[in-house]
Amino acid sequence: MAFITAVIAVIASIVHYFGFIFLLRLALGLLYGILALLFVFLTVILIYARSRYAILSLFALLTSAYAAYQSYVWSEPMHIGFITAIYVAAAVFGAWWLMEPEMSITERLRSAESLEKSQNFRAAARKYEKKENYEKAAECYINAGMLESAAWCYEKAGKYEKSAELYMKLAESKNEEYYWKEAYECWKKAGKNEKAAECLERLAVLENWYWEDVAKLWESAGKNERAENAWKNALKYYLKEAEEEGVFWEDVAKIYEKLGDAEKAGQAMTKYAEYCEKEAEKNGAWWKHVAEAYQKLGMEEKAREANEKYEEYQKRVRRKS
C-alpha cells in the first residue's frame, strides 16, 4: 500500500511540475526503450540461430527504438501512436493465435460443426474441446485417429468406461504400461472393479508392487481365486524386498496371515520385530513398532518392555523440547 501511495505521489508531482505531456513522453520512452533492449537480445539470438523470425524481430527492434527516440524529441508524436497501434494489434493477434496454435486461419474462422462435416476431425475436435463439449470432441478425435486425446476427453465428460476402453486399446497397440494404469483408474472411477483389476494385473506383471492392490480389487469384485493368486504374487514381491529391507517383513506377515499360513506369518512377524529392535537402538521412536510386533505375536512381556522403553524415549524428547 505504501509503495502504491509513493508511486501515485511521484506521478502527481511530475504532472504538477512538468505537465501531463511530459509524463506521457517519459512513460512511452521508458516502455519503448525497454522493448528496444529486449529486441536487441532477441534479434541477435535469432540471427545466430538463422531463424526466419529474425526479420520480424529486427522490424520490432527498429520500430521500438524509433518510438523511444520520438518520445524524447516529440517531433512526430503521431508516429508513436501508429507504432503503438501496431503493437496492440500484434498482441491481440498473438493472443488469438496462441489460443489455437495448431490451426490455420481458415480453420479458426469455421465452426466445429462445419469442420466436422468437411471431415476435418482434428480441427473440429479442438473446437468442440474449447467449447467444453468433450463427448463430441472425443468422437472427432477417434475419427482423426487420436485415441489418447479422445480418451482424455471422454474422461473429462465423465464417460469413464469409454475412456478406459480406449486406454486399453492404446496399451495393447503401443505396449506401454502407462496406459494400463490410466485404464485401471478409469475403470475404478466407473465402479468396475473387475475390469480395473484386469488392467492393474497387466501392469503388476511389469511393476510388481501393484500386486497387493490387484488382490484387493479381485476381493472387492468377489473373485476369490484370482485374489489368492494375486496375494501369492504380492508375497513373492514382499519376500524379495524384505531380504533387502527388513521393514517389509510386516507386509510378508500380513499376507501369510491372509493366505491362512499362521506359522509363516509368525516367523515373518518375528523377523519384523527383530528389525524394529535394531532400528530402535538408533532411534527410540521405533520401540512403539517393537511393542506392536510383539503384541501381535502374543509375547506380552516383551511388548510391555518395549512399551516402557518407548515411554522413556517420549519423556526424553519432552525434556529436550
mmCIF file of C-alpha atoms in Angstrom:
data_model
loop_
_atom_site.group_PDB
_atom_site.id
_atom_site.type_symbol
_atom_site.label_atom_id
_atom_site.label_comp_id
_atom_site.label_asym_id
_atom_site.label_seq_id
_atom_site.Cartn_x
_atom_site.Cartn_y
_atom_site.Cartn_z
ATOM 1 C CA MET A 1 0.000 0.000 0.000
ATOM 2 C CA ALA A 2 2.863 2.369 0.881
ATOM 3 C CA PHE A 3 4.539 1.614 -2.463
ATOM 4 C CA ILE A 4 1.365 2.412 -4.426
ATOM 5 C CA THR A 5 0.947 5.657 -2.477
ATOM 6 C CA ALA A 6 4.565 6.600 -3.255
ATOM 7 C CA VAL A 7 4.088 5.877 -6.993
ATOM 8 C CA ILE A 8 0.910 7.986 -7.118
ATOM 9 C CA ALA A 9 2.736 10.808 -5.312
ATOM 10 C CA VAL A 10 5.604 10.711 -7.842
ATOM 11 C CA ILE A 11 3.186 10.735 -10.794
ATOM 12 C CA ALA A 12 1.228 13.616 -9.295
ATOM 13 C CA SER A 13 4.468 15.580 -8.726
ATOM 14 C CA ILE A 14 5.610 15.064 -12.331
ATOM 15 C CA VAL A 15 2.250 16.218 -13.693
ATOM 16 C CA HIS A 16 2.238 19.213 -11.356
ATOM 17 C CA TYR A 17 5.752 20.453 -12.171
ATOM 18 C CA PHE A 18 6.243 19.313 -15.765
ATOM 19 C CA GLY A 19 2.751 18.645 -17.148
ATOM 20 C CA PHE A 20 0.855 15.599 -18.393
ATOM 21 C CA ILE A 21 2.597 15.542 -21.803
ATOM 22 C CA PHE A 22 5.970 15.185 -20.128
ATOM 23 C CA LEU A 23 4.621 12.265 -18.075
ATOM 24 C CA LEU A 24 3.284 10.616 -21.248
ATOM 25 C CA ARG A 25 6.619 11.075 -23.043
ATOM 26 C CA LEU A 26 8.500 9.676 -20.056
ATOM 27 C CA ALA A 27 6.246 6.615 -19.808
ATOM 28 C CA LEU A 28 6.393 5.908 -23.560
ATOM 29 C CA GLY A 29 10.136 6.479 -23.635
ATOM 30 C CA LEU A 30 10.739 4.014 -20.816
ATOM 31 C CA LEU A 31 8.367 1.455 -22.334
ATOM 32 C CA TYR A 32 9.843 1.537 -25.825
ATOM 33 C CA GLY A 33 13.396 1.839 -24.508
ATOM 34 C CA ILE A 34 12.980 -1.403 -22.544
ATOM 35 C CA LEU A 35 11.329 -3.083 -25.546
ATOM 36 C CA ALA A 36 14.201 -1.972 -27.784
ATOM 37 C CA LEU A 37 16.759 -3.527 -25.420
ATOM 38 C CA LEU A 38 14.790 -6.779 -25.309
ATOM 39 C CA PHE A 39 14.536 -6.917 -29.079
ATOM 40 C CA VAL A 40 18.300 -6.304 -29.401
ATOM 41 C CA PHE A 41 18.992 -9.535 -27.484
ATOM 42 C CA LEU A 42 16.221 -11.411 -29.262
ATOM 43 C CA THR A 43 17.384 -10.319 -32.713
ATOM 44 C CA VAL A 44 20.983 -11.332 -32.027
ATOM 45 C CA ILE A 45 19.846 -14.774 -30.824
ATOM 46 C CA LEU A 46 17.552 -15.306 -33.826
ATOM 47 C CA ILE A 47 20.217 -14.205 -36.312
ATOM 48 C CA TYR A 48 22.690 -16.590 -34.663
ATOM 49 C CA ALA A 49 20.114 -19.384 -34.899
ATOM 50 C CA ARG A 50 19.403 -18.444 -38.533
ATOM 51 C CA SER A 51 15.710 -18.232 -37.723
ATOM 52 C CA ARG A 52 13.256 -16.815 -40.236
ATOM 53 C CA TYR A 53 11.763 -14.792 -37.391
ATOM 54 C CA ALA A 54 14.932 -12.669 -37.196
ATOM 55 C CA ILE A 55 13.477 -10.232 -39.768
ATOM 56 C CA LEU A 56 10.316 -9.806 -37.687
ATOM 57 C CA SER A 57 12.391 -9.233 -34.567
ATOM 58 C CA LEU A 58 14.571 -6.704 -36.409
ATOM 59 C CA PHE A 59 11.443 -4.816 -37.502
ATOM 60 C CA ALA A 60 10.239 -4.745 -33.888
ATOM 61 C CA LEU A 61 13.688 -3.504 -32.777
ATOM 62 C CA LEU A 62 13.707 -0.644 -35.282
ATOM 63 C CA THR A 63 10.127 0.462 -34.543
ATOM 64 C CA SER A 64 10.588 0.328 -30.756
ATOM 65 C CA ALA A 65 13.893 2.235 -30.991
ATOM 66 C CA TYR A 66 12.266 4.844 -33.247
ATOM 67 C CA ALA A 67 9.322 5.186 -30.839
ATOM 68 C CA ALA A 68 11.739 5.647 -27.925
ATOM 69 C CA TYR A 69 13.583 8.344 -29.911
ATOM 70 C CA GLN A 70 10.337 10.127 -30.816
ATOM 71 C CA SER A 71 9.298 10.058 -27.155
ATOM 72 C CA TYR A 72 12.462 12.053 -26.455
ATOM 73 C CA VAL A 73 12.328 14.575 -29.328
ATOM 74 C CA TRP A 74 8.500 14.619 -29.656
ATOM 75 C CA SER A 75 8.683 15.877 -33.249
ATOM 76 C CA GLU A 76 6.281 13.249 -34.694
ATOM 77 C CA PRO A 77 4.033 12.076 -31.856
ATOM 78 C CA MET A 78 1.567 10.581 -34.347
ATOM 79 C CA HIS A 79 4.251 8.114 -35.388
ATOM 80 C CA ILE A 80 4.350 6.852 -31.816
ATOM 81 C CA GLY A 81 0.581 6.414 -31.983
ATOM 82 C CA PHE A 82 0.835 4.364 -35.186
ATOM 83 C CA ILE A 83 3.584 2.170 -33.724
ATOM 84 C CA THR A 84 1.572 1.681 -30.522
ATOM 85 C CA ALA A 85 -1.456 0.651 -32.600
ATOM 86 C CA ILE A 86 0.696 -1.888 -34.470
ATOM 87 C CA TYR A 87 1.981 -3.339 -31.172
ATOM 88 C CA VAL A 88 -1.517 -3.569 -29.690
ATOM 89 C CA ALA A 89 -2.827 -5.270 -32.849
ATOM 90 C CA ALA A 90 0.148 -7.674 -32.801
ATOM 91 C CA ALA A 91 -0.513 -8.508 -29.141
ATOM 92 C CA VAL A 92 -4.212 -9.188 -29.826
ATOM 93 C CA PHE A 93 -3.372 -11.316 -32.861
ATOM 94 C CA GLY A 94 -0.716 -13.202 -30.889
ATOM 95 C CA ALA A 95 -3.151 -13.974 -28.075
ATOM 96 C CA TRP A 96 -5.757 -15.123 -30.606
ATOM 97 C CA TRP A 97 -3.182 -17.292 -32.369
ATOM 98 C CA LEU A 98 -1.944 -18.898 -29.156
ATOM 99 C CA MET A 99 -5.483 -19.938 -28.242
ATOM 100 C CA GLU A 100 -5.448 -22.422 -31.143
ATOM 101 C CA PRO A 101 -1.791 -22.656 -32.243
ATOM 102 C CA GLU A 102 -2.178 -25.743 -34.437
ATOM 103 C CA MET A 103 -4.998 -24.376 -36.594
ATOM 104 C CA SER A 104 -4.809 -22.480 -39.840
ATOM 105 C CA ILE A 105 -6.603 -19.161 -40.186
ATOM 106 C CA THR A 106 -9.442 -20.726 -42.229
ATOM 107 C CA GLU A 107 -9.914 -23.427 -39.573
ATOM 108 C CA ARG A 108 -10.116 -20.791 -36.869
ATOM 109 C CA LEU A 109 -12.900 -18.957 -38.676
ATOM 110 C CA ARG A 110 -15.096 -22.034 -39.211
ATOM 111 C CA SER A 111 -17.416 -23.649 -36.652
ATOM 112 C CA ALA A 112 -16.836 -27.074 -35.117
ATOM 113 C CA GLU A 113 -19.897 -28.444 -36.911
ATOM 114 C CA SER A 114 -18.680 -27.155 -40.280
ATOM 115 C CA LEU A 115 -15.238 -28.667 -39.754
ATOM 116 C CA GLU A 116 -16.774 -31.996 -38.737
ATOM 117 C CA LYS A 117 -18.981 -32.098 -41.858
ATOM 118 C CA SER A 118 -15.957 -31.489 -44.053
ATOM 119 C CA GLN A 119 -14.196 -34.373 -42.197
ATOM 120 C CA ASN A 120 -11.553 -32.107 -40.735
ATOM 121 C CA PHE A 121 -11.925 -34.070 -37.499
ATOM 122 C CA ARG A 122 -8.772 -32.893 -35.742
ATOM 123 C CA ALA A 123 -9.698 -29.213 -36.031
ATOM 124 C CA ALA A 124 -13.357 -29.960 -35.198
ATOM 125 C CA ALA A 125 -12.256 -31.809 -32.059
ATOM 126 C CA ARG A 126 -10.162 -28.835 -30.944
ATOM 127 C CA LYS A 127 -13.181 -26.554 -31.439
ATOM 128 C CA TYR A 128 -15.530 -28.867 -29.518
ATOM 129 C CA GLU A 129 -12.960 -29.201 -26.755
ATOM 130 C CA LYS A 130 -12.673 -25.437 -26.461
ATOM 131 C CA LYS A 131 -16.475 -25.241 -26.120
ATOM 132 C CA GLU A 132 -16.221 -27.946 -23.385
ATOM 133 C CA ASN A 133 -18.309 -30.333 -25.485
ATOM 134 C CA TYR A 134 -15.937 -33.123 -24.547
ATOM 135 C CA GLU A 135 -18.037 -36.049 -25.762
ATOM 136 C CA LYS A 136 -18.276 -34.645 -29.312
ATOM 137 C CA ALA A 137 -14.581 -33.757 -29.153
ATOM 138 C CA ALA A 138 -13.791 -37.376 -28.251
ATOM 139 C CA GLU A 139 -15.831 -38.690 -31.200
ATOM 140 C CA CYS A 140 -13.931 -36.405 -33.583
ATOM 141 C CA TYR A 141 -10.587 -37.368 -32.073
ATOM 142 C CA ILE A 142 -11.443 -41.031 -32.669
ATOM 143 C CA ASN A 143 -12.240 -40.282 -36.315
ATOM 144 C CA ALA A 144 -8.924 -38.423 -36.521
ATOM 145 C CA GLY A 145 -7.097 -41.444 -35.107
ATOM 146 C CA MET A 146 -6.065 -39.536 -31.953
ATOM 147 C CA LEU A 147 -7.125 -42.101 -29.361
ATOM 148 C CA GLU A 148 -5.221 -40.680 -26.398
ATOM 149 C CA SER A 149 -6.855 -37.263 -26.837
ATOM 150 C CA ALA A 150 -10.228 -38.999 -27.231
ATOM 151 C CA ALA A 151 -9.713 -40.953 -24.010
ATOM 152 C CA TRP A 152 -8.836 -37.760 -22.149
ATOM 153 C CA CYS A 153 -11.980 -36.037 -23.459
ATOM 154 C CA TYR A 154 -14.221 -38.959 -22.501
ATOM 155 C CA GLU A 155 -12.700 -38.794 -19.032
ATOM 156 C CA LYS A 156 -13.440 -35.051 -18.841
ATOM 157 C CA ALA A 157 -17.020 -35.812 -19.935
ATOM 158 C CA GLY A 158 -17.388 -38.392 -17.160
ATOM 159 C CA LYS A 159 -17.617 -41.272 -19.658
ATOM 160 C CA TYR A 160 -15.099 -43.374 -17.773
ATOM 161 C CA GLU A 161 -15.944 -46.708 -19.386
ATOM 162 C CA LYS A 162 -15.359 -45.353 -22.895
ATOM 163 C CA SER A 163 -12.162 -43.706 -21.735
ATOM 164 C CA ALA A 164 -10.939 -46.959 -20.146
ATOM 165 C CA GLU A 165 -11.669 -48.946 -23.320
ATOM 166 C CA LEU A 166 -9.578 -46.526 -25.383
ATOM 167 C CA TYR A 167 -6.695 -46.672 -22.901
ATOM 168 C CA MET A 168 -6.797 -50.471 -23.109
ATOM 169 C CA LYS A 169 -6.561 -50.287 -26.902
ATOM 170 C CA LEU A 170 -3.603 -47.927 -26.598
ATOM 171 C CA ALA A 171 -1.916 -50.228 -24.089
ATOM 172 C CA GLU A 172 -2.278 -53.191 -26.443
ATOM 173 C CA SER A 173 -1.208 -51.350 -29.590
ATOM 174 C CA LYS A 174 1.671 -49.340 -28.124
ATOM 175 C CA ASN A 175 2.736 -51.855 -25.479
ATOM 176 C CA GLU A 176 3.194 -49.089 -22.912
ATOM 177 C CA GLU A 177 2.442 -49.731 -19.236
ATOM 178 C CA TYR A 178 1.331 -46.130 -18.657
ATOM 179 C CA TYR A 179 -1.937 -46.816 -20.492
ATOM 180 C CA TRP A 180 -2.759 -49.825 -18.296
ATOM 181 C CA LYS A 181 -2.524 -47.513 -15.283
ATOM 182 C CA GLU A 182 -4.837 -44.976 -16.940
ATOM 183 C CA ALA A 183 -7.316 -47.716 -17.924
ATOM 184 C CA TYR A 184 -7.301 -49.095 -14.377
ATOM 185 C CA GLU A 185 -8.030 -45.671 -12.887
ATOM 186 C CA CYS A 186 -10.914 -45.046 -15.308
ATOM 187 C CA TRP A 187 -12.483 -48.468 -14.656
ATOM 188 C CA LYS A 188 -12.185 -47.786 -10.942
ATOM 189 C CA LYS A 189 -13.936 -44.423 -11.352
ATOM 190 C CA ALA A 190 -16.662 -46.215 -13.294
ATOM 191 C CA GLY A 191 -17.100 -48.662 -10.388
ATOM 192 C CA LYS A 192 -16.000 -51.645 -12.498
ATOM 193 C CA ASN A 193 -13.589 -53.304 -10.076
ATOM 194 C CA GLU A 194 -13.241 -56.494 -12.104
ATOM 195 C CA LYS A 195 -12.150 -54.586 -15.195
ATOM 196 C CA ALA A 196 -9.908 -52.388 -13.053
ATOM 197 C CA ALA A 197 -8.282 -55.498 -11.592
ATOM 198 C CA GLU A 198 -7.643 -56.933 -15.068
ATOM 199 C CA CYS A 199 -5.832 -53.767 -16.158
ATOM 200 C CA LEU A 200 -3.846 -53.387 -12.954
ATOM 201 C CA GLU A 201 -2.889 -57.077 -13.163
ATOM 202 C CA ARG A 202 -1.335 -56.423 -16.575
ATOM 203 C CA LEU A 203 0.625 -53.565 -15.013
ATOM 204 C CA ALA A 204 1.621 -55.618 -11.956
ATOM 205 C CA VAL A 205 3.377 -58.139 -14.204
ATOM 206 C CA LEU A 206 5.769 -55.305 -15.096
ATOM 207 C CA GLU A 207 5.692 -53.369 -11.814
ATOM 208 C CA ASN A 208 5.348 -55.945 -9.033
ATOM 209 C CA TRP A 209 4.467 -53.547 -6.216
ATOM 210 C CA TYR A 210 0.917 -53.350 -7.622
ATOM 211 C CA TRP A 211 0.087 -56.988 -6.809
ATOM 212 C CA GLU A 212 -1.338 -56.114 -3.396
ATOM 213 C CA ASP A 213 -3.730 -53.586 -4.952
ATOM 214 C CA VAL A 214 -4.684 -56.173 -7.584
ATOM 215 C CA ALA A 215 -5.515 -58.672 -4.844
ATOM 216 C CA LYS A 216 -7.730 -56.184 -3.036
ATOM 217 C CA LEU A 217 -9.557 -55.352 -6.252
ATOM 218 C CA TRP A 218 -10.239 -59.017 -7.024
ATOM 219 C CA GLU A 219 -11.547 -59.422 -3.494
ATOM 220 C CA SER A 220 -13.904 -56.469 -3.924
ATOM 221 C CA ALA A 221 -15.056 -57.983 -7.230
ATOM 222 C CA GLY A 222 -15.795 -61.304 -5.461
ATOM 223 C CA LYS A 223 -13.153 -63.244 -7.421
ATOM 224 C CA ASN A 224 -11.508 -65.071 -4.518
ATOM 225 C CA GLU A 225 -9.411 -67.470 -6.592
ATOM 226 C CA ARG A 226 -7.839 -64.672 -8.616
ATOM 227 C CA ALA A 227 -7.411 -62.640 -5.421
ATOM 228 C CA GLU A 228 -5.478 -65.528 -3.833
ATOM 229 C CA ASN A 229 -3.228 -65.793 -6.878
ATOM 230 C CA ALA A 230 -2.557 -62.049 -6.697
ATOM 231 C CA TRP A 231 -1.765 -62.290 -2.966
ATOM 232 C CA LYS A 232 0.778 -65.030 -3.738
ATOM 233 C CA ASN A 233 2.442 -62.783 -6.316
ATOM 234 C CA ALA A 234 2.419 -59.917 -3.797
ATOM 235 C CA LEU A 235 4.063 -62.275 -1.296
ATOM 236 C CA LYS A 236 6.890 -63.045 -3.752
ATOM 237 C CA TYR A 237 7.478 -59.325 -4.221
ATOM 238 C CA TYR A 238 7.497 -58.522 -0.486
ATOM 239 C CA LEU A 239 9.731 -61.500 0.356
ATOM 240 C CA LYS A 240 12.318 -60.200 -2.076
ATOM 241 C CA GLU A 241 12.030 -56.679 -0.665
ATOM 242 C CA ALA A 242 12.177 -57.928 2.938
ATOM 243 C CA GLU A 243 15.509 -59.630 2.280
ATOM 244 C CA GLU A 244 16.893 -56.231 1.240
ATOM 245 C CA GLU A 245 14.961 -54.011 3.653
ATOM 246 C CA GLY A 246 13.651 -55.649 6.844
ATOM 247 C CA VAL A 247 10.715 -53.298 7.318
ATOM 248 C CA PHE A 248 8.807 -55.299 4.686
ATOM 249 C CA TRP A 249 8.642 -58.370 6.946
ATOM 250 C CA GLU A 250 5.470 -56.881 8.404
ATOM 251 C CA ASP A 251 3.846 -56.946 4.940
ATOM 252 C CA VAL A 252 5.053 -60.518 4.471
ATOM 253 C CA ALA A 253 3.456 -61.478 7.790
ATOM 254 C CA LYS A 254 0.141 -59.868 6.842
ATOM 255 C CA ILE A 255 -0.005 -61.725 3.529
ATOM 256 C CA TYR A 256 0.865 -65.096 5.096
ATOM 257 C CA GLU A 257 -1.930 -64.443 7.582
ATOM 258 C CA LYS A 258 -4.229 -63.574 4.673
ATOM 259 C CA LEU A 259 -3.351 -66.873 2.998
ATOM 260 C CA GLY A 260 -4.025 -68.805 6.195
ATOM 261 C CA ASP A 261 -0.419 -69.761 6.989
ATOM 262 C CA ALA A 262 -0.208 -68.772 10.666
ATOM 263 C CA GLU A 263 3.197 -70.400 11.245
ATOM 264 C CA LYS A 264 4.975 -68.490 8.481
ATOM 265 C CA ALA A 265 3.096 -65.331 9.452
ATOM 266 C CA GLY A 266 4.556 -65.669 12.958
ATOM 267 C CA GLN A 267 8.071 -66.261 11.612
ATOM 268 C CA ALA A 268 7.834 -63.164 9.409
ATOM 269 C CA MET A 269 6.480 -61.040 12.276
ATOM 270 C CA THR A 270 9.370 -62.222 14.464
ATOM 271 C CA LYS A 271 11.832 -61.031 11.814
ATOM 272 C CA TYR A 272 9.972 -57.733 11.678
ATOM 273 C CA ALA A 273 10.227 -57.380 15.482
ATOM 274 C CA GLU A 274 13.973 -58.095 15.327
ATOM 275 C CA TYR A 275 14.398 -55.495 12.590
ATOM 276 C CA CYS A 276 12.472 -52.914 14.637
ATOM 277 C CA GLU A 277 14.629 -53.610 17.705
ATOM 278 C CA LYS A 278 17.790 -52.878 15.706
ATOM 279 C CA GLU A 279 16.267 -49.626 14.452
ATOM 280 C CA ALA A 280 15.125 -48.738 17.988
ATOM 281 C CA GLU A 281 18.733 -48.805 19.164
ATOM 282 C CA LYS A 282 19.375 -45.914 16.765
ATOM 283 C CA ASN A 283 16.006 -44.161 17.077
ATOM 284 C CA GLY A 284 13.842 -44.662 20.158
ATOM 285 C CA ALA A 285 10.629 -43.954 18.239
ATOM 286 C CA TRP A 286 10.904 -47.498 16.844
ATOM 287 C CA TRP A 287 10.168 -49.027 20.273
ATOM 288 C CA LYS A 288 6.486 -48.379 19.526
ATOM 289 C CA HIS A 289 6.701 -50.694 16.480
ATOM 290 C CA VAL A 290 8.624 -53.253 18.520
ATOM 291 C CA ALA A 291 5.814 -53.291 21.084
ATOM 292 C CA GLU A 292 3.151 -53.642 18.386
ATOM 293 C CA ALA A 293 5.031 -56.531 16.742
ATOM 294 C CA TYR A 294 5.402 -58.472 19.997
ATOM 295 C CA GLN A 295 1.779 -57.740 20.834
ATOM 296 C CA LYS A 296 0.726 -59.418 17.580
ATOM 297 C CA LEU A 297 2.979 -62.360 18.389
ATOM 298 C CA GLY A 298 1.290 -62.708 21.779
ATOM 299 C CA MET A 299 4.559 -62.050 23.615
ATOM 300 C CA GLU A 300 3.087 -59.813 26.308
ATOM 301 C CA GLU A 301 6.206 -59.482 28.459
ATOM 302 C CA LYS A 302 8.383 -58.327 25.555
ATOM 303 C CA ALA A 303 5.605 -55.994 24.368
ATOM 304 C CA ARG A 304 5.438 -54.463 27.868
ATOM 305 C CA GLU A 305 9.234 -53.950 27.986
ATOM 306 C CA ALA A 306 9.197 -52.293 24.553
ATOM 307 C CA ASN A 307 6.342 -50.018 25.626
ATOM 308 C CA GLU A 308 8.304 -48.949 28.713
ATOM 309 C CA LYS A 309 11.312 -48.090 26.543
ATOM 310 C CA TYR A 310 9.062 -46.142 24.192
ATOM 311 C CA GLU A 311 7.636 -44.163 27.142
ATOM 312 C CA GLU A 312 11.171 -43.402 28.363
ATOM 313 C CA TYR A 313 12.060 -42.194 24.870
ATOM 314 C CA GLN A 314 8.997 -39.875 24.833
ATOM 315 C CA LYS A 315 9.972 -38.429 28.237
ATOM 316 C CA ARG A 316 13.486 -37.664 26.956
ATOM 317 C CA VAL A 317 12.068 -35.924 23.877
ATOM 318 C CA ARG A 318 9.714 -33.825 26.021
ATOM 319 C CA ARG A 319 12.553 -32.800 28.365
ATOM 320 C CA LYS A 320 14.675 -31.650 25.413
ATOM 321 C CA SER A 321 11.814 -29.615 23.953
#
